[in-house]
Short mmCIF file of C-alpha atoms (C1' of nucleotides) in Angstrom, two decimals:
data_model
loop_
_atom_site.label_atom_id
_atom_site.label_comp_id
_atom_site.label_asym_id
_atom_site.label_seq_id
_atom_site.Cartn_x
_atom_site.Cartn_y
_atom_site.Cartn_z
CA MET A 3 87.96 86.52 99.46
CA ARG A 4 88.49 90.34 100.75
CA SER A 5 87.24 92.85 98.83
CA ARG A 6 90.79 93.98 96.34
CA GLU A 7 92.03 90.55 96.46
CA TYR A 8 91.07 87.59 93.55
CA GLY A 9 91.44 84.56 95.13
CA GLN A 10 93.73 83.31 91.98
CA PHE A 11 97.57 82.88 92.14
CA CYS A 12 98.71 84.53 89.62
CA GLY A 13 100.76 87.11 88.81
CA LEU A 14 98.69 89.35 87.18
CA ALA A 15 95.79 88.92 89.47
CA ARG A 16 98.21 89.94 92.04
CA ALA A 17 99.80 93.30 90.66
CA ALA A 18 95.78 93.64 89.84
CA GLU A 19 95.22 93.89 93.79
CA VAL A 20 97.44 96.32 93.94
CA LEU A 21 97.54 98.67 90.83
CA GLY A 22 93.37 97.92 90.21
CA GLN A 23 92.89 100.17 92.75
CA ARG A 24 91.43 103.80 91.30
CA TRP A 25 94.73 106.70 91.43
CA THR A 26 97.62 103.86 92.80
CA LEU A 27 98.62 103.49 88.75
CA LEU A 28 98.61 107.13 88.73
CA ILE A 29 100.34 107.79 92.36
CA LEU A 30 102.94 105.28 91.06
CA ARG A 31 104.01 107.34 87.76
CA ASP A 32 104.04 110.43 90.17
CA LEU A 33 106.32 108.70 92.07
CA LEU A 34 108.47 107.21 89.95
CA VAL A 35 110.03 110.54 88.28
CA GLY A 36 110.85 111.65 91.19
CA PRO A 37 110.23 112.19 95.55
CA ARG A 38 107.01 114.34 96.52
CA ARG A 39 105.01 115.82 99.10
CA PHE A 40 102.11 115.05 100.26
CA SER A 41 100.14 118.66 98.52
CA ASP A 42 102.71 117.91 95.77
CA LEU A 43 100.90 114.62 94.84
CA VAL A 44 97.89 116.57 95.24
CA THR A 45 98.45 119.35 92.93
CA GLY A 46 99.36 117.00 90.36
CA LEU A 47 96.56 114.78 90.33
CA PRO A 48 94.28 117.09 90.40
CA GLY A 49 91.04 115.71 92.01
CA ILE A 50 91.99 112.80 94.17
CA PRO A 51 90.45 113.03 97.46
CA THR A 52 93.19 114.08 100.13
CA ASN A 53 91.36 110.92 101.92
CA LEU A 54 92.22 108.64 99.60
CA LEU A 55 95.51 109.52 98.51
CA SER A 56 96.01 109.46 102.00
CA THR A 57 94.80 105.83 102.20
CA ARG A 58 96.51 104.68 98.52
CA LEU A 59 100.02 106.33 100.49
CA ARG A 60 99.35 104.38 103.16
CA GLU A 61 98.58 101.16 101.42
CA LEU A 62 101.34 101.09 99.46
CA GLU A 63 102.92 101.52 102.28
CA GLY A 64 102.64 98.74 103.50
CA ASP A 65 102.78 96.87 99.71
CA GLY A 66 106.74 97.65 100.12
CA LEU A 67 105.94 100.31 97.54
CA VAL A 68 106.62 103.18 98.64
CA THR A 69 108.60 104.77 101.44
CA ARG A 70 107.40 107.90 104.10
CA GLU A 71 110.03 110.33 105.50
CA LEU A 72 109.77 113.31 107.80
CA GLN A 73 111.49 115.80 106.50
CA ALA A 74 113.13 118.45 109.40
CA GLY A 75 111.58 122.20 109.51
CA GLN A 76 108.21 123.73 110.14
CA PRO A 77 106.01 123.60 109.24
CA ARG A 78 106.57 119.75 108.93
CA SER A 79 107.05 118.20 105.86
CA VAL A 80 107.00 114.59 104.78
CA VAL A 81 108.31 113.43 101.88
CA TYR A 82 107.05 109.83 100.00
CA ARG A 83 109.75 107.64 97.60
CA ALA A 84 109.42 104.55 95.06
CA THR A 85 111.34 101.96 96.64
CA PRO A 86 113.23 99.74 94.69
CA ARG A 87 110.64 97.19 94.17
CA ALA A 88 107.97 100.00 92.94
CA ARG A 89 111.16 101.31 90.01
CA GLN A 90 110.80 97.12 89.14
CA LEU A 91 107.47 99.43 87.82
CA ALA A 92 108.94 100.60 85.48
CA PRO A 93 108.77 98.77 81.77
CA ALA A 94 105.04 97.79 82.50
CA LEU A 95 104.21 101.45 83.30
CA ASP A 96 105.83 102.12 79.97
CA GLU A 97 103.71 99.45 78.77
CA LEU A 98 100.71 100.33 79.78
CA GLY A 99 101.24 104.12 78.97
CA ARG A 100 102.38 103.77 75.41
CA TRP A 101 99.49 101.75 74.38
CA GLY A 102 96.70 103.54 76.10
CA ALA A 103 98.71 106.63 73.70
CA ALA A 104 97.94 105.21 70.91
CA THR A 105 94.76 106.17 70.79
CA MET A 106 95.09 109.15 71.87
CA ARG A 107 93.63 111.96 69.74
CA LYS A 108 92.82 115.45 70.82
CA PRO A 109 92.32 115.98 74.66
CA ARG A 110 88.94 115.23 76.38
CA ASP A 111 87.57 118.11 77.71
CA GLY A 112 89.14 119.47 80.70
CA GLU A 113 91.68 117.56 80.35
CA VAL A 114 95.03 118.29 81.47
CA VAL A 115 98.87 117.98 81.27
CA THR A 116 100.62 118.02 84.16
CA ASP A 117 104.82 116.59 84.54
CA ALA A 118 104.54 113.93 85.90
CA SER A 119 102.89 112.77 82.56
CA LEU A 120 105.00 114.97 80.21
CA VAL A 121 107.99 113.29 81.93
CA ALA A 122 105.60 109.22 81.99
CA ALA A 123 105.17 110.24 78.32
CA LEU A 124 108.56 111.39 77.04
CA ARG A 125 110.38 107.97 78.98
CA ALA A 126 107.27 105.76 77.43
CA ALA A 127 108.79 107.50 74.31
CA ALA A 128 112.41 107.43 74.28
CA ASN A 129 113.69 105.05 71.63
CA PRO A 130 118.05 105.12 72.82
CA GLY A 131 118.55 103.65 68.83
CA GLY A 132 117.47 106.64 67.49
CA ILE A 133 120.48 109.14 68.90
CA PRO A 134 122.24 109.98 65.92
CA SER A 135 126.22 108.72 66.32
CA THR A 136 126.66 112.02 65.53
CA ILE A 137 125.97 113.64 68.99
CA ARG A 138 127.56 114.80 72.22
CA LYS A 139 125.18 116.52 74.34
CA VAL A 140 122.17 117.60 73.22
CA VAL A 141 119.57 119.32 75.72
CA TYR A 142 116.00 119.67 75.11
CA VAL A 143 113.38 122.21 77.11
CA VAL A 144 109.04 120.58 75.87
CA ARG A 145 106.43 122.64 77.25
CA SER A 146 102.42 120.81 76.80
CA GLY A 147 99.60 123.60 77.88
CA THR A 148 101.83 124.21 81.65
CA ALA A 149 103.84 121.47 81.92
CA ILE A 150 107.30 121.25 81.49
CA ALA A 151 109.75 118.57 81.61
CA HIS A 152 113.72 118.91 80.05
CA VAL A 153 115.74 116.15 78.17
CA THR A 154 119.24 116.33 77.59
CA VAL A 155 120.49 113.28 75.13
CA ARG A 156 124.01 111.32 75.15
CA ASN A 157 126.27 109.62 73.14
CA ALA A 158 123.96 106.54 74.41
CA SER A 159 121.31 107.68 77.17
CA ILE A 160 118.44 110.38 77.47
CA THR A 161 117.51 111.92 80.25
CA VAL A 162 114.47 113.13 81.24
CA GLU A 163 113.00 115.02 84.09
CA PRO A 164 110.29 117.70 85.14
CA GLY A 165 110.39 121.29 84.99
CA GLU A 166 112.58 123.75 83.26
CA CYS A 167 116.61 123.53 82.41
CA PRO A 168 118.74 126.88 81.84
CA ASP A 169 120.42 127.05 78.43
CA PRO A 170 118.29 124.53 76.50
CA ASP A 171 119.44 124.13 72.19
CA LEU A 172 115.83 124.28 71.94
CA VAL A 173 112.56 124.38 73.74
CA LEU A 174 109.72 122.84 71.57
CA VAL A 175 106.21 124.46 72.84
CA ALA A 176 103.99 121.54 71.75
CA GLY A 177 100.52 122.62 69.53
CA PRO A 178 97.39 120.78 68.98
CA ASN A 179 99.09 117.65 66.64
CA PHE A 180 101.70 118.02 68.17
CA ARG A 181 101.18 113.77 68.86
CA ASP A 182 101.01 113.84 64.36
CA LEU A 183 104.71 114.10 64.41
CA LEU A 184 106.07 111.99 66.66
CA ALA A 185 104.01 109.76 64.90
CA GLY A 186 106.11 110.24 61.85
CA GLU A 187 102.32 110.81 60.34
CA LEU A 188 104.04 115.01 59.72
CA GLU A 189 107.71 114.87 58.21
CA PRO A 190 109.85 117.50 60.99
CA ASP A 191 110.08 120.67 58.58
CA ALA A 192 106.39 120.58 58.36
CA ALA A 193 105.70 120.05 61.76
CA VAL A 194 106.12 124.49 62.91
CA ASP A 195 103.63 125.63 59.93
CA ALA A 196 100.86 122.97 60.75
CA GLY A 197 100.75 123.93 64.48
CA ALA A 198 102.09 120.81 65.86
CA VAL A 199 104.53 122.79 68.08
CA ALA A 200 106.49 125.85 67.96
CA LEU A 201 110.58 126.22 67.93
CA HIS A 202 113.20 128.51 70.16
CA GLY A 203 116.65 127.72 69.20
CA ASP A 204 118.14 125.35 67.32
CA ASP A 205 115.57 124.55 65.30
CA LYS A 206 117.23 122.02 62.64
CA LEU A 207 117.22 120.31 66.39
CA LEU A 208 113.96 119.17 65.88
CA ALA A 209 115.03 115.98 63.28
CA GLU A 210 117.44 114.32 66.13
CA PHE A 211 114.56 114.64 68.95
CA VAL A 212 111.82 113.30 66.29
CA ALA A 213 114.07 110.23 65.74
CA VAL A 214 113.90 109.40 69.70
CA PHE A 215 111.10 110.22 70.82
CA ARG A 216 108.65 107.77 68.71
CA VAL A 217 104.92 106.58 69.82
CA PRO A 218 103.05 104.16 68.04
CA TYR A 219 99.23 105.38 66.34
CA ALA A 220 97.06 103.29 66.18
CA ASP A 221 94.10 103.21 64.44
CA PRO A 222 90.47 103.27 66.01
CA ALA A 223 88.78 102.00 62.84
CA THR A 224 90.77 98.65 62.68
CA ASN A 225 90.87 98.22 66.37
CA GLY A 226 93.98 98.71 66.95
CA ASP A 227 95.38 96.29 63.55
CA ARG A 228 97.85 98.45 61.86
CA ALA A 229 99.62 96.06 60.53
CA GLY A 230 97.45 93.62 58.65
CA PRO A 231 96.50 90.49 61.15
CA THR A 232 98.97 89.55 63.84
CA THR A 233 101.27 86.85 63.46
CA PRO A 234 102.44 83.97 65.48
CA GLY A 235 105.51 84.55 66.52
CA ASP A 236 105.54 88.37 67.62
CA HIS A 237 103.99 87.20 71.31
CA LEU A 238 104.32 83.41 71.19
CA ALA A 239 100.76 82.34 69.96
CA GLU A 240 98.40 84.55 71.82
CA GLY A 241 94.77 84.25 70.99
CA MET B 18 85.03 114.00 85.16
CA ARG B 19 82.95 111.28 85.34
CA SER B 20 83.29 108.50 87.50
CA ARG B 21 86.29 106.20 85.65
CA GLU B 22 88.06 109.31 83.94
CA TYR B 23 91.22 110.85 85.41
CA GLY B 24 91.25 113.91 83.52
CA GLN B 25 94.52 113.66 82.78
CA PHE B 26 95.88 113.97 78.74
CA CYS B 27 98.18 111.00 79.75
CA GLY B 28 98.59 107.38 78.17
CA LEU B 29 98.84 105.62 81.29
CA ALA B 30 95.39 107.42 83.01
CA ARG B 31 93.68 106.72 78.96
CA ALA B 32 95.29 102.91 80.06
CA ALA B 33 94.11 102.65 84.18
CA GLU B 34 90.48 104.20 82.94
CA VAL B 35 90.24 101.09 81.53
CA LEU B 36 92.19 98.15 82.67
CA GLY B 37 91.56 99.35 85.91
CA GLN B 38 87.90 98.74 86.52
CA ARG B 39 87.15 95.86 88.62
CA TRP B 40 88.00 91.97 87.30
CA THR B 41 88.81 93.60 83.71
CA LEU B 42 92.18 93.06 83.58
CA LEU B 43 92.10 89.15 84.16
CA ILE B 44 88.95 89.43 82.05
CA LEU B 45 91.94 90.17 78.95
CA ARG B 46 93.97 88.04 80.16
CA ASP B 47 91.17 85.16 79.88
CA LEU B 48 91.07 86.51 76.40
CA LEU B 49 94.06 86.51 74.78
CA VAL B 50 94.03 83.04 76.60
CA GLY B 51 91.55 82.55 73.38
CA PRO B 52 87.81 82.84 72.54
CA ARG B 53 85.60 82.35 75.78
CA ARG B 54 81.96 81.88 76.13
CA PHE B 55 79.81 83.43 79.14
CA SER B 56 79.87 80.79 81.22
CA ASP B 57 83.78 80.07 80.53
CA LEU B 58 84.32 83.14 81.91
CA VAL B 59 82.78 82.37 84.51
CA THR B 60 84.30 79.76 85.37
CA GLY B 61 87.63 80.81 84.80
CA LEU B 62 87.04 83.75 87.22
CA PRO B 63 85.87 82.63 90.64
CA GLY B 64 83.96 84.83 92.70
CA ILE B 65 82.55 87.18 89.43
CA PRO B 66 79.43 88.32 90.29
CA THR B 67 77.59 87.08 86.87
CA ASN B 68 76.15 90.82 86.09
CA LEU B 69 79.57 92.86 86.64
CA LEU B 70 81.30 90.47 84.00
CA SER B 71 78.03 91.11 81.50
CA THR B 72 79.13 95.13 82.31
CA ARG B 73 82.66 94.77 81.59
CA LEU B 74 81.54 93.63 78.41
CA ARG B 75 79.86 95.78 77.16
CA GLU B 76 82.47 98.01 78.61
CA LEU B 77 85.34 96.33 76.49
CA GLU B 78 83.20 96.15 73.00
CA GLY B 79 82.41 100.13 74.35
CA ASP B 80 86.17 100.41 73.98
CA GLY B 81 86.81 98.67 70.93
CA LEU B 82 88.83 95.68 73.04
CA VAL B 83 86.15 92.97 72.56
CA THR B 84 83.60 91.53 70.23
CA ARG B 85 80.98 89.10 70.82
CA GLU B 86 79.20 86.60 68.00
CA LEU B 87 76.42 84.37 68.53
CA GLN B 88 76.52 81.30 67.38
CA ALA B 89 74.35 78.97 66.63
CA GLY B 90 72.70 76.68 67.77
CA GLN B 91 70.20 75.65 70.45
CA PRO B 92 70.39 76.66 73.21
CA ARG B 93 72.12 80.11 71.83
CA SER B 94 75.17 80.20 72.75
CA VAL B 95 77.39 83.68 72.50
CA VAL B 96 81.91 83.56 71.95
CA TYR B 97 83.26 86.78 73.24
CA ARG B 98 87.15 87.13 71.64
CA ALA B 99 89.99 90.14 72.15
CA THR B 100 90.19 92.48 68.94
CA PRO B 101 93.33 93.58 67.64
CA ARG B 102 93.83 96.07 70.17
CA ALA B 103 93.48 93.93 73.42
CA ARG B 104 96.25 91.51 71.55
CA GLN B 105 98.42 94.55 71.46
CA LEU B 106 97.97 94.85 75.23
CA ALA B 107 100.02 91.67 75.69
CA PRO B 108 103.48 92.54 76.44
CA ALA B 109 102.07 95.26 78.81
CA LEU B 110 99.88 92.12 80.99
CA ASP B 111 103.15 89.77 80.06
CA GLU B 112 105.05 92.62 82.18
CA LEU B 113 102.89 93.27 85.62
CA GLY B 114 102.68 89.55 85.54
CA ARG B 115 106.22 88.84 86.42
CA TRP B 116 106.34 92.20 88.29
CA GLY B 117 103.48 90.86 90.17
CA ALA B 118 104.96 86.83 90.29
CA ALA B 119 107.69 87.84 91.29
CA THR B 120 107.17 88.67 95.63
CA MET B 121 104.62 85.54 94.97
CA ARG B 122 105.68 82.41 97.40
CA LYS B 123 102.71 80.39 98.51
CA PRO B 124 99.22 80.88 97.73
CA ARG B 125 97.26 82.34 99.87
CA ASP B 126 94.35 80.66 102.07
CA GLY B 127 91.80 79.85 98.84
CA GLU B 128 93.62 80.88 95.87
CA VAL B 129 93.41 78.30 92.92
CA VAL B 130 94.82 78.53 89.29
CA THR B 131 93.17 78.23 86.47
CA ASP B 132 94.26 77.33 83.13
CA ALA B 133 94.12 80.77 82.13
CA SER B 134 96.23 81.78 84.85
CA LEU B 135 98.54 79.27 83.64
CA VAL B 136 98.20 79.77 80.82
CA ALA B 137 99.31 83.81 81.23
CA ALA B 138 102.42 83.03 83.61
CA LEU B 139 104.00 80.52 81.62
CA ARG B 140 103.95 82.54 78.49
CA ALA B 141 104.79 85.41 80.47
CA ALA B 142 107.90 82.62 81.50
CA ALA B 143 108.47 81.90 77.90
CA ASN B 144 112.54 82.75 76.96
CA PRO B 145 112.72 81.88 73.32
CA GLY B 146 116.94 82.25 74.34
CA GLY B 147 116.63 79.35 76.67
CA ILE B 148 116.33 76.85 73.45
CA PRO B 149 118.45 74.36 72.91
CA SER B 150 120.20 74.12 69.37
CA THR B 151 119.40 71.15 69.25
CA ILE B 152 115.56 70.95 69.82
CA ARG B 153 113.98 69.34 67.22
CA LYS B 154 110.35 69.77 68.60
CA VAL B 155 109.04 68.69 72.28
CA VAL B 156 105.65 69.25 73.48
CA TYR B 157 105.41 69.37 77.90
CA VAL B 158 101.52 69.25 79.89
CA VAL B 159 102.32 70.86 83.31
CA ARG B 160 99.85 70.49 85.77
CA SER B 161 98.96 72.68 88.51
CA GLY B 162 96.44 71.77 90.95
CA THR B 163 93.49 71.46 89.19
CA ALA B 164 94.78 73.11 85.56
CA ILE B 165 96.44 72.31 82.72
CA ALA B 166 98.37 73.82 79.82
CA HIS B 167 100.40 72.16 77.12
CA VAL B 168 103.49 73.72 75.49
CA THR B 169 105.59 72.96 72.62
CA VAL B 170 108.86 73.97 71.76
CA ARG B 171 110.20 74.41 69.00
CA ASN B 172 113.78 75.26 66.85
CA ALA B 173 112.78 78.98 67.52
CA SER B 174 109.10 79.46 68.82
CA ILE B 175 107.25 78.41 72.35
CA THR B 176 103.44 77.91 72.53
CA VAL B 177 101.84 77.10 74.71
CA GLU B 178 98.44 76.30 75.56
CA PRO B 179 95.44 75.67 77.81
CA GLY B 180 94.44 72.03 78.67
CA GLU B 181 95.38 68.45 77.70
CA CYS B 182 97.82 67.17 74.61
CA PRO B 183 98.03 63.66 73.38
CA ASP B 184 101.29 62.14 73.37
CA PRO B 185 103.32 64.42 75.44
CA ASP B 186 107.32 64.43 76.36
CA LEU B 187 107.50 65.36 79.39
CA VAL B 188 104.33 65.35 82.03
CA LEU B 189 105.18 68.19 84.75
CA VAL B 190 102.85 68.16 88.04
CA ALA B 191 103.70 71.79 89.81
CA GLY B 192 104.54 71.26 93.70
CA PRO B 193 104.73 73.37 96.14
CA ASN B 194 108.20 74.20 96.21
CA PHE B 195 107.87 74.63 91.68
CA ARG B 196 108.51 78.36 92.00
CA ASP B 197 112.19 77.49 93.08
CA LEU B 198 112.77 75.60 90.12
CA LEU B 199 111.30 78.14 87.70
CA ALA B 200 113.49 80.86 89.76
CA GLY B 201 116.50 79.08 89.40
CA GLU B 202 117.18 78.38 93.02
CA LEU B 203 116.50 75.21 92.88
CA GLU B 204 118.38 72.53 90.44
CA PRO B 205 116.42 70.50 88.05
CA ASP B 206 118.23 67.59 89.23
CA ALA B 207 117.15 68.20 92.91
CA ALA B 208 113.60 69.19 92.14
CA VAL B 209 111.63 65.81 92.42
CA ASP B 210 113.32 65.20 95.87
CA ALA B 211 112.10 68.42 96.53
CA GLY B 212 108.94 68.44 95.90
CA ALA B 213 108.96 70.64 93.41
CA VAL B 214 108.12 68.75 90.47
CA ALA B 215 106.79 65.36 89.85
CA LEU B 216 107.86 63.85 86.26
CA HIS B 217 106.12 62.12 83.67
CA GLY B 218 107.86 60.85 80.98
CA ASP B 219 111.46 61.72 79.58
CA ASP B 220 112.69 63.69 82.09
CA LYS B 221 116.23 64.77 81.03
CA LEU B 222 113.67 67.14 79.54
CA LEU B 223 113.69 69.12 82.54
CA ALA B 224 116.89 70.89 82.33
CA GLU B 225 115.28 71.96 79.27
CA PHE B 226 112.22 72.78 79.98
CA VAL B 227 113.82 75.49 82.78
CA ALA B 228 116.48 77.13 80.47
CA VAL B 229 112.87 78.65 78.69
CA PHE B 230 110.95 79.04 81.05
CA ARG B 231 112.15 81.45 83.55
CA VAL B 232 111.07 83.72 86.10
CA PRO B 233 112.42 87.06 88.75
CA TYR B 234 112.06 86.35 92.15
CA ALA B 235 111.97 89.65 94.07
CA ASP B 236 113.50 89.67 97.92
CA PRO B 237 110.58 90.67 99.73
CA ALA B 238 112.64 91.55 102.63
CA THR B 239 115.05 94.42 100.77
CA ASN B 240 111.53 95.45 98.45
CA GLY B 241 112.98 94.29 95.53
CA ASP B 242 115.69 95.12 95.10
CA ARG B 243 117.89 92.11 94.08
CA ALA B 244 121.21 93.31 93.01
CA GLY B 245 122.88 96.62 94.45
CA PRO B 246 121.11 99.91 93.84
CA THR B 247 119.55 100.85 90.55
CA THR B 248 121.59 102.05 88.37
CA PRO B 249 120.62 105.07 86.29
CA GLY B 250 120.86 103.90 82.54
CA ASP B 251 118.63 100.94 83.44
CA HIS B 252 115.71 102.49 82.39
CA LEU B 253 116.68 105.82 81.36
CA ALA B 254 116.41 107.66 84.48
CA GLU B 255 113.57 107.13 86.62
CA GLY B 256 113.49 108.19 90.29
"C1'" DC C 8 100.59 126.73 105.28
"C1'" DG C 9 101.14 121.99 105.20
"C1'" DG C 10 99.57 117.15 105.89
"C1'" DG C 11 96.01 115.08 106.34
"C1'" DA C 12 91.54 113.49 110.05
"C1'" DT C 13 86.44 113.15 109.70
"C1'" DC C 14 81.66 113.22 107.79
"C1'" DC C 15 78.17 112.03 104.55
"C1'" DC C 16 76.26 110.65 100.02
"C1'" DC C 17 76.60 108.00 97.11
"C1'" DC C 18 77.77 105.41 92.96
"C1'" DG C 19 79.84 100.40 91.99
"C1'" DA C 20 80.57 95.43 93.26
"C1'" DG C 21 79.01 91.67 95.58
"C1'" DA C 22 74.79 87.67 96.62
"C1'" DT C 23 71.16 85.72 94.66
"C1'" DA C 24 67.26 84.68 92.49
"C1'" DC C 25 65.07 84.57 88.33
"C1'" DT C 26 64.00 84.38 83.24
"C1'" DG C 27 64.20 84.86 77.79
"C1'" DC D 23 72.84 79.14 77.64
"C1'" DA D 24 73.26 83.49 78.60
"C1'" DG D 25 72.20 86.30 81.00
"C1'" DT D 26 68.72 90.53 83.61
"C1'" DA D 27 66.54 91.52 88.68
"C1'" DT D 28 66.86 93.48 92.56
"C1'" DC D 29 68.53 94.41 97.53
"C1'" DT D 30 73.11 95.36 99.77
"C1'" DC D 31 77.02 97.68 101.31
"C1'" DG D 32 81.78 99.27 100.86
"C1'" DG D 33 84.43 102.31 99.13
"C1'" DG D 34 85.18 106.73 96.37
"C1'" DG D 35 83.98 111.94 96.14
"C1'" DG D 36 83.63 115.85 98.01
"C1'" DA D 37 83.29 118.93 101.66
"C1'" DT D 38 85.02 120.47 105.82
"C1'" DC D 39 87.35 120.56 109.77
"C1'" DC D 40 91.87 120.76 112.48
"C1'" DC D 41 96.34 119.80 114.24
"C1'" DG D 42 100.64 121.37 114.96
#
DNA sequence: CGGGATCCCCCGAGATACTG
DNA sequence: CAGTATCTCGGGGGATCCCG
């Protein structure tokens, strides 16, 4: 079998052949946030070798997941864009991201947060069922390290985009314990004093924010078992 | 950054560090079907080097996803088991499997179907909402190549397990166009004549089977766009 | 300056053989 | 049965170079 293949007629194996290549999952994560130029991707993926990025983009184009558009202008500009087929990956990447986030506590040495990773994390955490019925439109700006995203919550929709936004109702600057807040282990009232977040604006809106964005928290000590044994029926009867 | 790491404080990056290693996704797929011995895994993963399997199992044990139990007996036996934390991956792997299956048409040259891949595919395709209200208990056996699984459909539950089962109500032997049937592109009445399936037993139960197991079918020609442009709100506003 | 291509080194993966 | 040992080879990492 060729190097990246697995020799099985299996959906998961086919997915692994594409997504199992190093950096591919993060390239797609960034492209699902929006179209990006080569240099944008290099910036958003610190440490990626440029030759590998080039190779991956060509492979993804061949797999029908990315399109390549030449932009007018001098110096010339190339824009990479996720195809509809790649956008169908969003639910799977959200699941993977939530699973991976469940055991994250502190950044490892040298780990960074990028705009795209912040946007992806917030989109994966978004819970439309948590939108208060009283809301008309609220705009948040979220900062974590140097990463910035803005959130617009309306009656029945949550949108998350990278970067700043003028006139936000509330700016949240994530502190060391920010995830404890989103995991529900820290009450909104206590979050500022606990160093989870610093607020600029209408700080009463923080309670709405944590109602809308929730992350699970797996206990590593029990290998992730949080609420007793997994019952059959949770997910058919796997295991 | 160490070789498998990405240097980002991001749930998806953490997931990729574990699942992006070659063969890891398929090892977990097999272990989510049930506990397996080393030689079971070697059999279910044709082509995997035994030293790599050994390495991966040790890594997964270190990541808290697999436990290793010595079984009594001579020759000695070792059983590997997915931890609860690994079982939390099931929804993500199902999503990935459905995504990968959406563009599968025919097996590539030499591709096989294993018991575990058949079980995983059926579990990912299971749709409890499709269970007819008239059902009490129906048992199917499904064969695809040399792979065998059996399915039990009850009032509100679907279980899929590997291997045979005594006294099934209906045996389905998958033919070349079996997926067209599950994708809804082939009516149950026409399936046998079209070579999608051969039946042994109460063939009127086939309609119930296809109501319970559904797979999506992406059109490769349009890069996976099946029903017009993706509307914002389908998945927040990604893209 | 953006968008790559080229080069070299080395680690990780594949294949096979062998052992407690 | 359940791995380890050894070798080879391709792909990834890192730096540099190139071209419009």
